[in-house]
Amino acid sequence: SLHDALPIWNDLYEAMLDPRMVYTCAYWKGASDLAGAQESKLDLVCRKVGLGPGKRVLDLGCGWGGFAIYAAEKYGCEVLGVTIAREQQRWGQERARAKNLPVEIRLNDYREVEGQFDVVVSLGMLEHVGWKNHRTFMEVVHRSLKSDGIALVHTIGQNRSAHHATPFVHKHLFPNAMAPSIAQIGRAMEDLLVMEDWHNFGPDYYPTLMAWWQNFDRNYAALDHSKYDQRFYRLWRFYLQSGGGIALARDGQLWQVVMTKSRRPQPDCRCV
């Protein structure tokens, strides 16, 4: 795949993303630019799960630590984020350390996380674990939650169940990734977790992807073209613009699912 032949480093994402390096769909309600829309999304998540001082949070698939740093900075909680990408781990940990925040970004497989947390959050990871691992993912969420804990999973979704991504996505972008359907998420959660709220803001992926494309296109000249040649430019343009088309056509969704363990009192998590 392209990723095997041509590693993609932090410089690409610094050129494309917002200052917090959030690589998931933004929330554009009341926002006028990408940075504001990403902060709106992070704050929405924090409010849905009731964050505050003293809360211990697990962020599964934390990327560059954008949510972890925001949650610690704005809501005073302690966050453990896990990622399997070394460049993400290094970038996020350095940023958290520079801000003197109680955030640990750990290079760790999500299945190996130990301990229990008040809150478990995962933004943009479920679509990457593959359909065979949906149940395992929810088991990790379940065992990592305290009995009165609350979880939020933010994922790309699709309108029909499938067991593989398109060949283009699998070959060039995200090997083994596959956006789940409602049915697949439901089966993975069954007898483990209670669905408290299901929020779809799939149309917000269009302005998010277009903002990423505009940033990438504007900053491309300054990137190292021995790493990101014209073939890469064309592929990346197709990826971002076709993703926007999928969102516009309502063929792809963006779901935030709030979950608790059974017998927990229903939380006040409808914050839209």
Coordinates of C-alpha atoms in Angstrom, one line a residue:
S1 CA 0.0 0.0 0.0
L2 CA 1.0 3.6 -0.2
H3 CA 1.4 3.7 3.5
D4 CA 3.9 0.9 3.4
A5 CA 5.9 2.5 0.6
L6 CA 5.6 6.1 1.7
P7 CA 5.4 6.8 5.5
I8 CA 3.3 9.8 6.4
W9 CA 4.7 12.0 9.2
N10 CA 3.4 14.7 11.4
D11 CA 4.3 17.5 9.0
L12 CA 1.4 16.5 6.7
Y13 CA -1.2 16.6 9.4
E14 CA 0.2 19.9 10.9
A15 CA -0.3 21.3 7.4
M16 CA -3.9 19.9 7.1
L17 CA -5.5 19.8 10.5
D18 CA -6.4 22.4 13.1
P19 CA -3.9 23.5 15.8
R20 CA -5.0 20.8 18.2
M21 CA -4.4 18.1 15.5
V22 CA -7.9 16.6 15.7
Y23 CA -8.3 14.1 12.8
T24 CA -12.1 13.4 13.3
C25 CA -15.3 15.1 12.1
A26 CA -15.8 18.6 13.6
Y27 CA -19.0 19.9 15.0
W28 CA -20.0 23.0 13.0
K29 CA -23.0 24.2 14.9
G30 CA -22.2 27.8 15.9
A31 CA -18.7 27.6 14.5
S32 CA -17.2 29.6 11.6
D33 CA -13.8 27.9 11.0
L34 CA -12.1 24.5 11.5
A35 CA -10.4 25.4 14.8
G36 CA -13.7 26.6 16.3
A37 CA -15.6 23.6 15.0
Q38 CA -13.1 21.1 16.4
E39 CA -13.2 22.8 19.8
S40 CA -17.0 22.7 19.7
K41 CA -16.8 19.0 19.1
L42 CA -14.3 18.4 21.9
D43 CA -16.4 20.5 24.3
L44 CA -19.6 18.6 23.2
V45 CA -17.9 15.3 24.1
C46 CA -16.8 16.7 27.5
R47 CA -20.3 17.9 28.3
K48 CA -22.0 14.6 27.2
V49 CA -19.9 12.5 29.5
G50 CA -20.0 15.0 32.4
L51 CA -16.3 15.8 32.8
G52 CA -15.0 17.7 35.7
P53 CA -12.1 17.9 38.2
G54 CA -11.2 14.6 39.7
K55 CA -12.5 12.5 36.8
R56 CA -10.2 9.9 35.4
V57 CA -10.6 9.4 31.7
L58 CA -9.4 6.8 29.2
D59 CA -9.1 7.9 25.6
L60 CA -8.9 4.9 23.2
G61 CA -7.1 5.7 20.0
C62 CA -6.2 9.2 21.1
G63 CA -4.3 10.3 18.0
W64 CA -2.1 13.3 18.8
G65 CA -3.9 13.8 22.1
G66 CA -6.2 16.6 21.0
F67 CA -9.1 15.5 23.2
A68 CA -7.0 14.4 26.1
I69 CA -5.2 17.8 26.3
Y70 CA -8.5 19.7 25.8
A71 CA -10.2 17.7 28.6
A72 CA -7.4 18.2 31.0
E73 CA -6.9 21.9 30.1
K74 CA -10.6 22.9 30.2
Y75 CA -12.2 20.5 32.6
G76 CA -9.4 19.6 35.0
C77 CA -9.5 15.9 34.6
E78 CA -6.7 13.3 34.4
V79 CA -6.4 11.5 31.0
L80 CA -4.7 8.4 29.8
G81 CA -4.6 8.2 26.0
V82 CA -3.5 5.2 24.0
T83 CA -2.3 5.0 20.4
I84 CA -0.2 2.6 18.3
A85 CA 1.4 5.4 16.3
R86 CA 4.8 6.4 17.6
E87 CA 4.8 9.8 15.9
Q88 CA 1.4 10.6 17.4
Q89 CA 2.5 9.5 20.9
R90 CA 5.6 11.6 20.8
W91 CA 3.8 14.7 19.5
G92 CA 1.0 14.5 22.0
Q93 CA 3.1 13.7 25.0
E94 CA 5.4 16.6 24.3
R95 CA 2.5 19.0 23.9
A96 CA 0.9 17.8 27.2
R97 CA 4.2 18.0 29.0
A98 CA 4.8 21.6 27.8
K99 CA 1.4 22.6 29.2
N100 CA 2.1 20.7 32.5
L101 CA -1.1 18.8 32.2
P102 CA -2.1 15.4 33.9
V103 CA -2.1 13.6 30.6
E104 CA -0.3 10.5 29.6
I105 CA -0.1 9.5 26.0
R106 CA 0.9 5.9 25.9
L107 CA 2.1 3.7 23.0
N108 CA -0.2 0.8 23.7
D109 CA -2.6 -1.6 22.0
Y110 CA -6.1 -0.7 23.2
R111 CA -6.8 -4.3 24.1
E112 CA -3.9 -4.2 26.7
V113 CA -5.3 -1.3 28.7
E114 CA -5.7 -2.1 32.4
G115 CA -7.6 -0.4 35.2
Q116 CA -11.0 1.3 35.5
F117 CA -12.0 4.8 34.7
D118 CA -14.9 7.2 35.3
V119 CA -15.1 7.9 31.6
V120 CA -14.1 6.1 28.5
V121 CA -13.9 8.1 25.2
S122 CA -13.0 7.0 21.7
L123 CA -13.1 9.4 18.9
G124 CA -12.6 7.9 15.4
M125 CA -11.2 4.5 16.3
L126 CA -14.1 2.0 16.0
E127 CA -14.1 2.4 12.2
H128 CA -10.4 1.2 12.1
V129 CA -10.5 -2.0 14.2
G130 CA -12.4 -4.1 11.6
W131 CA -15.7 -5.9 12.0
K132 CA -14.2 -8.9 13.7
N133 CA -13.0 -6.7 16.6
H134 CA -16.2 -4.8 17.2
R135 CA -17.2 -7.0 20.1
T136 CA -13.6 -7.0 21.6
F137 CA -13.7 -3.2 21.4
M138 CA -16.9 -3.0 23.4
E139 CA -15.6 -5.5 25.9
V140 CA -12.6 -3.2 26.5
V141 CA -15.0 -0.3 27.0
H142 CA -17.1 -2.3 29.4
R143 CA -14.2 -3.6 31.5
S144 CA -12.5 -0.2 31.6
L145 CA -15.6 1.6 33.0
K146 CA -16.4 1.9 36.7
S147 CA -19.9 0.6 37.6
D148 CA -21.2 4.2 37.5
G149 CA -19.1 5.3 34.5
I150 CA -20.0 6.7 31.1
A151 CA -18.6 6.1 27.7
L152 CA -18.8 7.9 24.4
V153 CA -17.8 6.4 21.0
H154 CA -17.5 8.7 18.1
T155 CA -17.4 6.8 14.8
I156 CA -17.9 7.1 11.1
G157 CA -21.0 4.9 10.3
Q158 CA -22.6 3.5 7.2
N159 CA -26.2 2.7 6.2
R160 CA -25.6 -1.0 5.6
S161 CA -23.6 -3.7 7.2
A162 CA -20.4 -4.7 5.4
H163 CA -17.3 -6.7 6.2
H164 CA -14.7 -4.8 4.2
A165 CA -14.0 -1.2 3.0
T166 CA -13.8 -0.2 -0.6
P167 CA -10.6 -1.5 -2.3
F168 CA -9.3 2.1 -2.7
V169 CA -9.6 2.8 1.0
H170 CA -8.1 -0.5 2.0
K171 CA -5.2 -0.3 -0.4
H172 CA -4.2 3.3 -0.1
L173 CA -5.5 4.8 3.1
F174 CA -6.7 2.6 6.0
P175 CA -5.9 -1.1 5.7
N176 CA -8.6 -3.3 7.3
A177 CA -10.8 -0.3 8.2
M178 CA -14.5 -0.5 7.8
A179 CA -17.2 1.9 9.0
P180 CA -19.8 0.0 11.1
S181 CA -23.5 0.0 10.7
I182 CA -26.1 0.6 13.4
A183 CA -26.8 -3.2 13.5
Q184 CA -23.1 -4.0 13.9
I185 CA -22.6 -1.6 16.7
G186 CA -25.8 -2.9 18.4
R187 CA -24.6 -6.5 18.2
A188 CA -21.2 -5.5 19.6
M189 CA -22.8 -3.7 22.6
E190 CA -25.4 -6.4 23.3
D191 CA -25.6 -7.5 27.0
L192 CA -22.6 -5.3 27.8
L193 CA -23.7 -1.7 27.6
V194 CA -26.8 0.5 27.6
M195 CA -27.2 2.9 24.8
E196 CA -28.1 6.3 26.4
D197 CA -27.9 8.6 23.4
W198 CA -27.2 8.3 19.6
H199 CA -26.4 11.5 17.8
N200 CA -25.8 11.8 14.1
F201 CA -24.1 14.8 12.6
G202 CA -22.8 13.2 9.4
P203 CA -23.4 16.2 7.2
D204 CA -20.7 18.0 9.3
Y205 CA -18.1 15.8 7.7
Y206 CA -18.5 17.7 4.4
P207 CA -17.2 21.1 5.8
T208 CA -14.6 19.3 7.8
L209 CA -13.2 17.5 4.8
M210 CA -13.3 20.6 2.7
A211 CA -11.4 22.5 5.4
W212 CA -8.8 19.8 5.5
W213 CA -8.5 19.9 1.7
Q214 CA -8.2 23.6 1.6
N215 CA -5.4 23.5 4.2
F216 CA -3.6 20.7 2.5
D217 CA -3.8 22.4 -0.9
R218 CA -2.7 25.8 0.4
N219 CA 0.2 24.3 2.4
Y220 CA 1.3 21.7 -0.1
A221 CA 4.1 23.8 -1.7
A222 CA 5.9 24.0 1.7
L223 CA 5.8 20.2 2.2
D224 CA 8.8 17.9 1.3
H225 CA 7.9 16.7 -2.2
S226 CA 10.4 13.8 -1.9
K227 CA 7.9 12.5 0.6
Y228 CA 4.7 13.9 -0.8
D229 CA 5.0 13.9 -4.6
Q230 CA 2.4 14.7 -7.3
R231 CA 1.0 11.2 -7.1
F232 CA 0.4 11.6 -3.4
Y233 CA -1.1 15.0 -4.0
R234 CA -3.6 13.6 -6.5
L235 CA -4.4 10.6 -4.2
W236 CA -4.9 12.9 -1.2
R237 CA -7.1 15.2 -3.1
F238 CA -9.3 12.3 -4.3
Y239 CA -9.5 10.9 -0.7
L240 CA -10.6 14.2 0.8
Q241 CA -13.0 15.4 -1.9
S242 CA -14.6 12.0 -2.4
G243 CA -15.1 11.7 1.3
G244 CA -16.9 15.0 1.2
G245 CA -19.1 13.7 -1.6
I246 CA -20.0 10.6 0.5
A247 CA -21.1 12.9 3.3
L248 CA -23.1 15.1 1.0
A249 CA -24.9 12.1 -0.5
R250 CA -25.7 10.9 3.1
D251 CA -24.1 7.6 2.4
G252 CA -21.7 8.1 5.3
Q253 CA -22.7 9.1 8.8
L254 CA -21.0 10.4 11.9
W255 CA -22.3 9.0 15.1
Q256 CA -21.6 9.8 18.7
V257 CA -23.0 7.0 20.9
V258 CA -23.2 7.5 24.7
M259 CA -23.2 4.3 26.7
T260 CA -23.3 3.2 30.3
K261 CA -23.2 -0.1 32.2
S262 CA -26.6 -1.6 33.0
R263 CA -28.4 -0.5 36.2
R264 CA -26.6 2.9 36.2
P265 CA -29.0 5.8 36.6
Q266 CA -29.6 7.5 33.2
P267 CA -27.1 10.4 32.7
D268 CA -28.1 13.8 31.4
C269 CA -26.1 13.5 28.2
R270 CA -28.3 15.2 25.5
C271 CA -26.2 18.3 25.1
V272 CA -27.0 19.4 21.5

